[in-house]
CSV table of C-alpha atoms and ligand atoms in Angstrom, one decimal:
chain,number,residue,atom,x,y,z
A,1,MET,CA,0.2,-0.3,0.1
A,2,ARG,CA,1.5,3.3,-0.9
A,3,THR,CA,1.8,5.7,2.2
A,4,ARG,CA,-0.2,9.0,1.8
A,5,LEU,CA,0.4,11.2,4.6
A,6,ALA,CA,-2.0,13.8,5.2
A,7,ASN,CA,-1.6,17.3,3.7
A,8,ARG,CA,-0.5,19.3,7.0
A,9,LEU,CA,2.7,17.7,6.9
A,10,SER,CA,3.6,19.4,3.6
A,11,VAL,CA,3.5,22.7,5.5
A,12,VAL,CA,5.4,21.5,8.5
A,13,ALA,CA,9.1,21.1,9.1
A,14,PRO,CA,11.0,19.1,11.5
A,15,SER,CA,12.1,20.7,14.6
A,16,MET,CA,16.0,21.0,13.6
A,17,THR,CA,17.1,21.6,17.1
A,18,VAL,CA,15.6,18.0,18.0
A,19,LYS,CA,17.0,16.7,14.7
A,20,VAL,CA,20.5,17.8,14.8
A,21,THR,CA,20.4,16.5,19.0
A,22,ALA,CA,19.3,13.1,18.0
A,23,LEU,CA,21.8,12.9,15.0
A,24,ALA,CA,24.5,13.6,17.4
A,25,ALA,CA,23.1,11.0,20.0
A,26,GLU,CA,22.9,8.3,17.0
A,27,MET,CA,26.3,9.1,16.2
A,28,ARG,CA,27.6,8.8,20.3
A,29,ALA,CA,25.4,5.7,20.0
A,30,ARG,CA,27.8,4.4,16.9
A,31,GLY,CA,31.0,5.0,19.1
A,32,VAL,CA,31.7,8.5,17.5
A,33,ASP,CA,32.9,11.1,19.7
A,34,VAL,CA,30.8,13.6,19.2
A,35,VAL,CA,30.8,16.7,21.0
A,36,SER,CA,26.9,18.4,21.1
A,37,LEU,CA,26.8,21.7,21.2
A,38,SER,CA,23.3,21.1,19.6
A,39,ALA,CA,21.1,20.7,22.8
A,40,GLY,CA,19.0,22.9,24.8
A,41,GLU,CA,19.0,21.1,27.5
A,42,PRO,CA,21.0,21.7,30.9
A,43,ASP,CA,23.6,19.0,31.6
A,44,PHE,CA,23.1,19.1,35.1
A,45,ASP,CA,20.7,16.6,37.0
A,46,THR,CA,17.6,17.3,38.0
A,47,PRO,CA,18.3,18.3,41.9
A,48,ALA,CA,18.2,15.3,44.1
A,49,HIS,CA,15.0,16.8,46.3
A,50,ILE,CA,13.1,17.1,43.4
A,51,LYS,CA,13.8,13.6,42.7
A,52,GLU,CA,13.2,12.5,45.8
A,53,ALA,CA,10.0,14.0,45.6
A,54,ALA,CA,8.7,12.3,42.3
A,55,LYS,CA,10.1,9.0,44.1
A,56,ARG,CA,7.3,9.4,46.7
A,57,ALA,CA,4.7,11.0,45.2
A,58,LEU,CA,5.0,7.8,42.9
A,59,ASP,CA,4.3,5.6,46.2
A,60,ALA,CA,1.6,8.1,47.4
A,61,GLY,CA,-0.5,7.0,43.8
A,62,ALA,CA,0.8,9.9,41.5
A,63,THR,CA,0.0,6.8,38.7
A,64,LYS,CA,-3.4,7.7,37.5
A,65,TYR,CA,-4.9,10.4,35.2
A,66,THR,CA,-4.8,13.9,36.6
A,67,ALA,CA,-7.2,16.8,35.7
A,68,VAL,CA,-6.5,17.9,32.4
A,69,GLU,CA,-5.7,21.4,33.2
A,70,GLY,CA,-3.0,19.9,36.0
A,71,THR,CA,-3.2,19.1,39.7
A,72,PRO,CA,-5.1,21.8,41.5
A,73,ARG,CA,-2.3,22.1,43.9
A,74,LEU,CA,-0.1,21.9,41.1
A,75,ARG,CA,-1.7,24.8,39.6
A,76,GLN,CA,-2.3,26.8,42.7
A,77,ALA,CA,1.5,26.9,43.0
A,78,VAL,CA,2.3,28.0,40.0
A,79,ALA,CA,-0.4,30.2,40.2
A,80,ALA,CA,1.8,31.5,43.2
A,81,TRP,CA,5.3,31.2,41.9
A,82,LEU,CA,4.0,33.5,38.6
A,83,ALA,CA,2.4,36.2,41.0
A,84,LYS,CA,5.7,36.3,43.2
A,85,ALA,CA,7.9,36.2,39.8
A,86,HIS,CA,6.1,39.1,38.0
A,87,GLY,CA,4.3,41.0,40.9
A,88,PHE,CA,0.4,40.2,40.3
A,89,PRO,CA,-2.0,38.4,41.3
A,90,VAL,CA,-2.6,35.1,39.5
A,91,ALA,CA,-5.7,33.0,40.0
A,92,PRO,CA,-5.1,29.1,39.4
A,93,ALA,CA,-8.3,29.5,37.0
A,94,GLU,CA,-5.7,31.0,34.9
A,95,VAL,CA,-3.0,28.6,34.8
A,96,MET,CA,-2.8,25.2,32.7
A,97,VAL,CA,-0.1,22.1,33.2
A,98,SER,CA,1.0,20.4,29.8
A,99,ALA,CA,3.4,18.3,29.0
A,100,GLY,CA,6.3,20.9,28.2
A,101,ALA,CA,6.5,24.6,27.2
A,102,LYS,CA,6.0,23.0,23.5
A,103,GLN,CA,2.7,22.0,24.1
A,104,ALA,CA,1.6,24.7,26.0
A,105,ILE,CA,2.6,26.7,23.2
A,106,HIS,CA,0.7,24.5,20.6
A,107,ASN,CA,-2.5,24.9,23.1
A,108,ALA,CA,-2.6,28.9,22.5
A,109,PHE,CA,-1.6,28.7,19.1
A,110,HIS,CA,-4.7,26.3,18.2
A,111,ALA,CA,-6.9,27.5,20.5
A,112,LEU,CA,-6.1,31.2,19.3
A,113,LEU,CA,-5.7,31.2,15.4
A,114,ASP,CA,-7.6,30.8,12.6
A,115,PRO,CA,-6.3,29.7,9.4
A,116,GLY,CA,-5.2,33.0,7.7
A,117,ASP,CA,-4.3,34.5,10.9
A,118,GLU,CA,-0.7,36.1,11.0
A,119,VAL,CA,1.9,35.1,13.9
A,120,LEU,CA,4.5,38.4,14.4
A,121,LEU,CA,7.5,36.3,15.2
A,122,PRO,CA,10.7,38.7,16.0
A,123,ALA,CA,13.7,37.0,15.1
A,124,PRO,CA,16.2,35.0,14.8
A,125,CYS,CA,13.4,33.1,17.1
A,126,TRP,CA,13.1,29.7,18.0
A,127,VAL,CA,12.4,26.9,15.2
A,128,SER,CA,9.3,25.8,16.6
A,129,TYR,CA,6.7,28.9,16.8
A,130,ALA,CA,6.8,29.1,12.7
A,131,GLU,CA,6.1,25.5,12.3
A,132,ILE,CA,3.2,25.2,14.9
A,133,ALA,CA,1.5,28.1,14.0
A,134,LYS,CA,1.8,26.9,10.2
A,135,LEU,CA,0.2,23.7,11.7
A,136,ALA,CA,-2.5,25.8,13.3
A,137,GLY,CA,-3.7,27.6,9.4
A,138,ALA,CA,-2.0,30.9,10.7
A,139,ARG,CA,0.9,32.5,8.7
A,140,PRO,CA,4.0,33.1,10.5
A,141,VAL,CA,6.1,36.8,9.7
A,142,PRO,CA,9.2,37.0,10.8
A,143,VAL,CA,10.6,40.5,12.1
A,144,LEU,CA,14.1,40.2,11.5
A,145,SER,CA,16.2,42.1,14.2
A,146,ARG,CA,20.2,42.9,14.0
A,147,PRO,CA,23.4,41.6,15.2
A,148,GLU,CA,24.5,45.6,14.9
A,149,ASP,CA,21.6,46.2,18.0
A,150,GLY,CA,22.7,43.2,19.6
A,151,PHE,CA,19.7,41.3,18.5
A,152,ALA,CA,17.4,43.5,20.5
A,153,ILE,CA,13.7,43.6,19.0
A,154,ASP,CA,12.9,47.0,16.9
A,155,PRO,CA,9.3,47.9,17.7
A,156,ALA,CA,9.1,50.0,14.6
A,157,ARG,CA,9.8,47.0,12.4
A,158,ILE,CA,7.5,45.3,14.1
A,159,ALA,CA,4.8,47.6,13.5
A,160,LYS,CA,5.4,47.9,9.7
A,161,ALA,CA,4.6,44.2,9.9
A,162,VAL,CA,1.2,44.8,11.5
A,163,THR,CA,-1.7,44.1,8.8
A,164,ARG,CA,-5.4,43.5,9.5
A,165,ALA,CA,-4.6,39.6,9.8
A,166,THR,CA,-1.9,39.8,12.9
A,167,ARG,CA,-3.3,38.4,15.3
A,168,MET,CA,-0.5,37.4,17.9
A,169,ILE,CA,3.4,39.0,18.8
A,170,VAL,CA,5.4,36.1,20.1
A,171,LEU,CA,8.4,37.2,22.0
A,172,SER,CA,11.0,35.5,24.0
A,173,SER,CA,13.6,37.1,26.2
A,174,PRO,CA,16.1,36.0,26.9
A,175,SER,CA,16.0,34.6,23.1
A,176,ASN,CA,16.4,31.3,22.0
A,177,PRO,CA,18.9,31.3,19.9
A,178,THR,CA,20.6,34.9,20.3
A,179,GLY,CA,20.7,35.4,24.0
A,180,ALA,CA,19.3,38.9,23.8
A,181,VAL,CA,17.4,40.3,27.0
A,182,PHE,CA,14.8,42.5,25.7
A,183,GLY,CA,14.9,46.1,27.4
A,184,GLU,CA,11.6,47.6,28.9
A,185,ALA,CA,11.6,50.9,26.2
A,186,ALA,CA,11.5,48.4,23.2
A,187,LEU,CA,8.8,45.9,25.3
A,188,ARG,CA,6.6,48.8,26.0
A,189,ALA,CA,6.7,50.0,22.8
A,190,VAL,CA,5.6,46.2,21.5
A,191,ALA,CA,2.7,46.4,24.4
A,192,ASP,CA,1.8,49.2,23.4
A,193,LEU,CA,1.5,48.1,19.8
A,194,ALA,CA,-0.5,45.1,20.8
A,195,GLU,CA,-3.0,46.9,22.9
A,196,HIS,CA,-3.4,49.7,19.8
A,197,HIS,CA,-3.9,46.6,17.0
A,198,ASP,CA,-5.8,44.5,19.3
A,199,LEU,CA,-3.3,41.6,19.3
A,200,TRP,CA,-2.2,39.2,22.1
A,201,LEU,CA,0.8,39.0,23.2
A,202,LEU,CA,2.5,35.5,23.7
A,203,THR,CA,5.7,35.5,25.4
A,204,ASP,CA,7.9,32.3,25.8
A,205,ASP,CA,9.3,32.9,29.6
A,206,VAL,CA,11.1,29.6,29.5
A,207,TYR,CA,14.6,31.0,30.0
A,208,ARG,CA,14.1,34.3,32.5
A,209,GLY,CA,16.0,32.8,35.1
A,210,LEU,CA,19.2,32.9,32.8
A,211,CYS,CA,20.1,36.5,32.6
A,212,TYR,CA,23.7,37.4,33.1
A,213,GLY,CA,25.8,39.9,33.5
A,214,GLY,CA,23.3,42.7,34.6
A,215,ALA,CA,20.6,42.1,32.1
A,216,ARG,CA,17.2,42.2,33.6
A,217,PHE,CA,14.2,40.2,32.4
A,218,VAL,CA,10.8,41.9,31.9
A,219,GLN,CA,7.5,41.0,31.2
A,220,PRO,CA,5.3,43.0,29.6
A,221,ALA,CA,2.2,41.9,31.2
A,222,THR,CA,3.5,44.2,34.6
A,223,PHE,CA,3.1,46.9,32.5
A,224,GLY,CA,-0.5,48.0,33.1
A,225,PRO,CA,-4.0,45.8,33.6
A,226,GLU,CA,-4.7,46.1,29.5
A,227,ILE,CA,-1.9,44.5,28.4
A,228,ARG,CA,-1.8,41.7,31.4
A,229,ARG,CA,-5.3,41.0,30.1
A,230,ARG,CA,-4.1,40.3,26.4
A,231,THR,CA,-0.8,38.3,27.5
A,232,ILE,CA,0.1,34.8,27.5
A,233,ILE,CA,2.6,33.6,29.7
A,234,VAL,CA,4.4,30.2,28.7
A,235,ASP,CA,6.9,28.8,31.3
A,236,GLY,CA,7.9,25.8,32.7
A,237,VAL,CA,10.8,23.9,34.4
A,238,SER,CA,13.0,22.4,31.8
A,239,LYS,CA,15.6,25.1,31.4
A,240,SER,CA,16.1,26.6,35.0
A,241,TYR,CA,15.8,23.3,36.8
A,242,ALA,CA,17.1,21.1,34.3
A,243,MET,CA,14.0,19.0,34.2
A,244,THR,CA,13.8,18.6,30.6
A,245,GLY,CA,12.8,15.2,30.3
A,246,TRP,CA,9.7,15.7,32.8
A,247,ARG,CA,7.7,17.7,30.3
A,248,ILE,CA,6.4,20.3,32.4
A,249,GLY,CA,5.2,23.3,30.7
A,250,PHE,CA,2.7,26.5,32.0
A,251,CYS,CA,0.4,28.6,30.6
A,252,LEU,CA,-1.1,31.5,32.0
A,253,ALA,CA,-3.9,33.0,30.6
A,254,PRO,CA,-7.6,34.5,30.7
A,255,PRO,CA,-9.8,31.5,32.3
A,256,GLU,CA,-12.0,31.5,28.9
A,257,VAL,CA,-8.6,30.9,26.9
A,258,ILE,CA,-7.7,28.0,29.8
A,259,ALA,CA,-10.7,26.5,29.0
A,260,GLY,CA,-10.4,26.4,25.2
A,261,MET,CA,-6.4,25.1,25.6
A,262,ALA,CA,-8.2,22.3,28.1
A,263,THR,CA,-10.6,21.4,25.4
A,264,LEU,CA,-8.0,20.6,23.3
A,265,GLN,CA,-5.5,19.1,25.4
A,266,GLY,CA,-8.3,17.0,26.6
A,267,GLN,CA,-8.3,15.7,22.9
A,268,SER,CA,-4.7,14.9,22.8
A,269,THR,CA,-2.5,13.9,25.8
A,270,THR,CA,-5.0,14.5,28.5
A,271,ASN,CA,-2.8,15.6,31.1
A,272,ALA,CA,1.1,15.8,31.7
A,273,ALA,CA,2.3,12.9,33.7
A,274,ALA,CA,0.8,12.9,37.2
A,275,VAL,CA,4.7,11.7,38.5
A,276,SER,CA,6.2,15.2,36.6
A,277,GLN,CA,3.5,17.3,38.0
A,278,ALA,CA,4.6,16.2,41.7
A,279,ALA,CA,7.9,16.5,40.5
A,280,ALA,CA,7.3,20.4,39.3
A,281,LEU,CA,5.6,20.9,42.7
A,282,ALA,CA,8.6,19.8,44.5
A,283,ALA,CA,10.6,22.0,42.1
A,284,LEU,CA,8.5,25.5,42.5
A,285,GLU,CA,8.1,24.9,45.8
A,286,GLY,CA,11.6,23.3,47.5
A,287,PRO,CA,15.0,24.7,48.2
A,288,GLN,CA,15.6,27.4,45.0
A,289,GLU,CA,19.8,27.5,46.2
A,290,ASP,CA,20.3,25.0,42.6
A,291,LEU,CA,19.2,27.5,40.6
A,292,GLU,CA,21.7,30.4,41.1
A,293,ARG,CA,24.5,27.5,41.2
A,294,MET,CA,23.7,26.0,37.7
A,295,ARG,CA,23.0,30.0,36.5
A,296,ALA,CA,26.2,31.0,37.5
A,297,ALA,CA,27.9,28.2,36.0
A,298,PHE,CA,26.2,28.7,32.6
A,299,ASP,CA,27.5,32.5,33.3
A,300,GLU,CA,31.0,31.1,33.2
A,301,ARG,CA,30.6,28.8,30.2
A,302,ARG,CA,29.6,31.8,28.7
A,303,ARG,CA,32.0,33.6,28.5
A,304,LEU,CA,34.1,30.8,27.7
A,305,MET,CA,32.5,30.1,24.8
A,306,LEU,CA,32.1,34.0,23.7
A,307,ALA,CA,35.9,34.2,24.0
A,308,GLY,CA,36.8,31.2,22.3
A,309,LEU,CA,34.4,31.9,19.1
A,310,ARG,CA,35.9,35.1,18.8
A,311,ALA,CA,39.2,34.0,19.0
A,312,ILE,CA,38.4,32.1,15.3
A,313,PRO,CA,39.1,33.8,12.7
A,314,GLY,CA,36.3,34.6,10.3
A,315,VAL,CA,34.0,34.3,13.2
A,316,THR,CA,32.1,37.6,14.9
A,317,CYS,CA,29.6,36.8,17.9
A,318,VAL,CA,27.4,39.2,19.9
A,319,GLU,CA,27.6,38.9,23.1
A,320,PRO,CA,24.4,36.7,24.8
A,321,LYS,CA,23.0,37.9,27.9
A,322,GLY,CA,20.7,35.3,28.6
A,323,ALA,CA,19.3,31.7,28.0
A,324,PHE,CA,22.1,29.3,27.1
A,325,TYR,CA,22.9,30.0,23.4
A,326,ALA,CA,25.9,31.8,21.5
A,327,PHE,CA,24.6,32.6,17.9
A,328,PRO,CA,27.7,33.5,15.7
A,329,ASP,CA,28.0,34.6,12.2
A,330,VAL,CA,29.8,32.0,10.0
A,331,ALA,CA,28.8,33.6,6.8
A,332,SER,CA,32.6,34.4,6.1
A,333,PHE,CA,33.0,30.6,5.4
A,334,PHE,CA,30.3,30.6,2.5
A,335,GLY,CA,31.7,30.0,-0.4
A,336,LYS,CA,34.9,28.1,1.1
A,337,GLN,CA,35.9,24.8,-0.4
A,338,THR,CA,36.6,21.7,2.3
A,339,PRO,CA,39.7,20.0,2.0
A,340,ALA,CA,37.5,17.3,0.0
A,341,GLY,CA,36.8,19.8,-2.6
A,342,ARG,CA,33.0,20.6,-1.8
A,343,THR,CA,31.8,24.0,-1.7
A,344,ILE,CA,30.5,25.0,1.1
A,345,ARG,CA,27.2,26.9,0.1
A,346,ASP,CA,25.3,27.9,2.9
A,347,ASP,CA,24.7,27.3,7.0
A,348,VAL,CA,23.2,24.2,6.5
A,349,ALA,CA,26.3,22.5,4.6
A,350,LEU,CA,28.9,24.4,6.7
A,351,CYS,CA,27.0,22.5,10.2
A,352,GLU,CA,27.1,19.0,7.7
A,353,HIS,CA,30.7,19.6,7.3
A,354,LEU,CA,31.6,20.6,10.6
A,355,LEU,CA,29.9,17.1,12.0
A,356,GLU,CA,31.5,15.1,9.3
A,357,ALA,CA,34.8,16.4,9.3
A,358,ALA,CA,35.2,17.6,13.0
A,359,GLN,CA,32.5,15.8,14.9
A,360,VAL,CA,30.6,18.7,16.2
A,361,ALA,CA,27.1,19.2,16.1
A,362,VAL,CA,25.7,22.6,16.2
A,363,VAL,CA,22.6,23.9,14.6
A,364,PRO,CA,22.1,25.8,11.4
A,365,GLY,CA,20.8,29.4,11.8
A,366,SER,CA,18.3,29.2,9.3
A,367,ALA,CA,16.2,27.2,11.4
A,368,PHE,CA,15.9,30.1,13.4
A,369,PHE,CA,15.4,32.8,10.3
A,370,ALA,CA,19.2,33.6,10.2
A,371,PRO,CA,20.7,31.5,7.5
A,372,GLY,CA,24.3,33.6,8.2
A,373,PHE,CA,24.7,31.5,11.6
A,374,VAL,CA,25.0,28.5,13.7
A,375,ARG,CA,23.5,28.4,17.2
A,376,LEU,CA,25.8,26.6,19.6
A,377,SER,CA,24.4,25.6,23.4
A,378,TYR,CA,27.0,26.1,26.4
A,379,ALA,CA,24.6,24.1,28.7
A,380,THR,CA,27.5,21.3,28.4
A,381,SER,CA,30.6,21.1,30.8
A,382,ALA,CA,33.6,23.4,30.2
A,383,ALA,CA,35.8,20.7,28.4
A,384,ASN,CA,33.4,19.9,26.3
A,385,ILE,CA,32.9,23.4,24.8
A,386,GLU,CA,36.9,23.8,24.8
A,387,LYS,CA,37.0,20.8,23.1
A,388,GLY,CA,34.4,21.3,20.1
A,389,LEU,CA,35.4,25.1,20.0
A,390,SER,CA,38.9,23.8,18.9
A,391,ARG,CA,37.7,21.3,16.7
A,392,MET,CA,35.3,23.7,15.1
A,393,ALA,CA,38.4,26.3,14.6
A,394,LYS,CA,40.5,23.4,12.9
A,395,ALA,CA,38.0,22.5,10.6
A,396,LEU,CA,37.1,26.3,9.6
A,397,ALA,CA,40.8,27.0,9.3
A,398,GLU,CA,41.4,24.2,6.6
A,399,LEU,CA,38.4,26.1,4.5
A,400,ARG,CA,40.3,27.9,1.6
P,1,LIG,N1,13.8,24.4,23.3
P,1,LIG,C1,15.6,23.6,22.6
P,1,LIG,C2,16.0,23.8,21.7
P,1,LIG,O1,15.8,24.8,20.8
P,1,LIG,C3,15.1,21.8,23.2
P,1,LIG,C4,14.7,21.5,21.8
P,1,LIG,C5,13.7,21.7,21.2
P,1,LIG,O2,12.4,21.6,21.7
P,1,LIG,O3,13.5,22.8,20.6
P,1,LIG,O4,17.1,23.5,21.5
């Protein structure tokens, strides 16, 4: 029988971050000594008290379905956690728990976007926003910021991209992949734009705990009640608490939007895993010292990676101020030849070459709407960063 896949798959691309990371893992399983700088995943283990709480929860019966929106206890804790972080009251009815922030975004896009709607994506931005928007039938509209501006969002450009079809603006600060942390003035201008044009503002805050060197996270919903009403906040425990595999993400939205998202989730995964919800509760309510320990380690690695990248001839790199990615410009290598005589035409070819010739896995910038760049994650050991960069420097120096 000929396999005929649904038409919707013709508009959606596989996740490049997931793909490159899987490829590196597969090479490692074959015995290849790959340095993976691709995964957006802390190398730290989940803090011990969180794992212990999960083990206890299993014995206490966290093995059944929970409410679709999350256990009442966790929703309450998330509401309190968000209220404390942002300084405004949050009701548990405004909160929903999903299997990762990615599912929360999936729910939000499918609950709020209709075919033909446009979603403005200040970019470079995470690979999945555009693809999930397309799955919902909407049209992603990237609005590029520039390295010479430190990849800061440009409200004037965003304003120019607004049309009658625009329904939503998606912001992620600190940014994956650039590490930019957006300033208050620019965020206020974007918030004004959302109010003026009656748009939703979705902020992906999964990296908000990871700011460095004086950079400060600002949540636009704190600007006033009108923007608070139209802001959907996506957050989670994956990055800050080193809990990627537990798959727990949160969404804050008006209760009627939460209800719509619950209908969608009730027809897909139902609830996030009960044991993971118990672990997330322990993460939010338990000791918080591990967060600072991990943040400080990322900061050290950030400096190591930035210095290493800037030391490679032909590479330039904006200083990342948050998250755990560096996003260097590698366009000067395009058009050059490998020792085997293959021409490096673009970022994808360069990433393939680095993987084959130097066994270093990095993600092509085109997946983030920035084809002259590559993304490197520094959520890995200093030794790995040094090894990966020295291999990369050698492979790049051999291009002619
Ligand atoms: N968000 C992480 C990244 O960008 C994890 C993989 C993914 O879901 O994209 O690498």
